[in-house]
Amino acid sequence: MTHDLPTPSPPGALALGGPLTVARAAGIRSRLLDAAAGPVAPDSLAIDLSGAGRIDASILQLLAAARLDALRRGSSLTISSASAEAEASMVRSGFGFLLAAGALR
């Protein structure tokens, strides 16, 4: 499956695509940690979900935890874009706050 391969992202950005399910949680967690604590930790991290399909609760919990961690460090984590399916998954699961003001343009 090609969506299991990491998509290269510029510093301060992380693109996640395909179905975001529990089977991919460990890899996505590693990518979030690497993006947030790389050699030059960004002041903000923008997550691009424009290529994402269904997002299950395990991934939504990872995104919420990463956002909370960023806020605690004085940084930010936003969803810069999301597919209609990804956005619907977030809202339906009670994680619509990840799409809060300023997160989607």
XYZ file of C-alpha atoms in Angstrom:
105
model
C 0.000 0.000 0.000
C 1.544 3.267 -1.049
C -0.223 5.294 1.673
C 1.883 3.494 4.303
C 5.009 5.224 3.042
C 5.862 8.514 4.782
C 5.336 11.614 2.691
C 8.338 13.959 2.953
C 7.324 17.212 4.626
C 9.132 20.527 5.021
C 10.129 21.644 8.543
C 7.100 22.750 10.537
C 4.732 20.714 8.382
C 3.578 17.121 8.313
C 1.419 15.536 5.619
C -0.587 12.439 6.509
C -2.577 10.623 3.840
C -4.639 7.529 3.222
C -6.786 5.888 5.843
C -5.439 6.863 9.270
C -6.176 3.783 11.349
C -4.875 2.052 14.447
C -2.672 -0.146 12.250
C -0.656 2.982 11.386
C -0.739 4.614 14.840
C 2.826 3.728 15.890
C 4.300 5.106 12.666
C 2.204 8.270 12.825
C 3.168 8.781 16.478
C 6.855 8.527 15.495
C 6.371 11.038 12.687
C 4.591 13.480 15.031
C 7.381 13.171 17.604
C 10.077 13.617 14.951
C 8.339 16.672 13.495
C 7.876 18.291 16.911
C 11.303 17.523 18.334
C 13.572 17.433 15.327
C 16.966 19.122 15.225
C 15.181 22.465 14.954
C 11.852 22.177 16.759
C 9.374 24.450 14.989
C 7.361 27.109 16.823
C 4.331 25.653 15.108
C 3.471 22.434 13.340
C 0.922 22.375 10.524
C -0.681 19.015 9.814
C -1.916 18.508 6.240
C -4.744 15.971 6.097
C -5.887 16.889 2.585
C -4.931 13.409 1.379
C -6.365 11.600 4.388
C -9.298 9.256 4.294
C -11.083 7.902 7.323
C -9.454 8.752 10.646
C -10.107 6.467 13.581
C -10.131 7.386 17.261
C -6.556 6.260 17.936
C -5.177 8.794 15.444
C -7.512 11.540 16.645
C -6.249 10.935 20.176
C -2.644 11.180 18.925
C -3.388 14.492 17.209
C -5.133 15.862 20.315
C -2.239 14.775 22.560
C 0.301 16.298 20.172
C -1.651 19.564 20.163
C -1.752 19.634 23.975
C 1.989 18.904 24.130
C 2.689 21.726 21.671
C 0.629 24.161 23.756
C 2.526 23.139 26.895
C 5.810 23.891 25.099
C 4.554 27.317 24.004
C 4.145 26.113 20.443
C 1.112 25.259 18.333
C -0.240 22.441 16.234
C -2.886 23.154 13.632
C -4.655 21.269 10.898
C -3.698 23.287 7.812
C -6.044 21.405 5.502
C -8.266 18.343 5.656
C -10.195 16.249 3.188
C -13.974 16.184 3.588
C -13.753 12.604 4.898
C -11.063 13.516 7.458
C -13.016 16.562 8.607
C -16.197 14.484 8.951
C -14.307 11.873 10.998
C -13.069 14.565 13.384
C -16.458 16.199 13.843
C -18.365 12.907 14.140
C -15.932 11.607 16.781
C -16.009 14.749 18.937
C -12.590 15.998 17.814
C -13.915 18.962 15.832
C -11.947 21.250 18.162
C -8.868 20.227 16.159
C -10.439 22.228 13.312
C -10.872 25.296 15.543
C -10.612 28.870 14.286
C -7.454 29.467 12.348
C -6.746 25.783 11.869
C -8.314 25.611 8.405
C -7.987 28.398 5.893
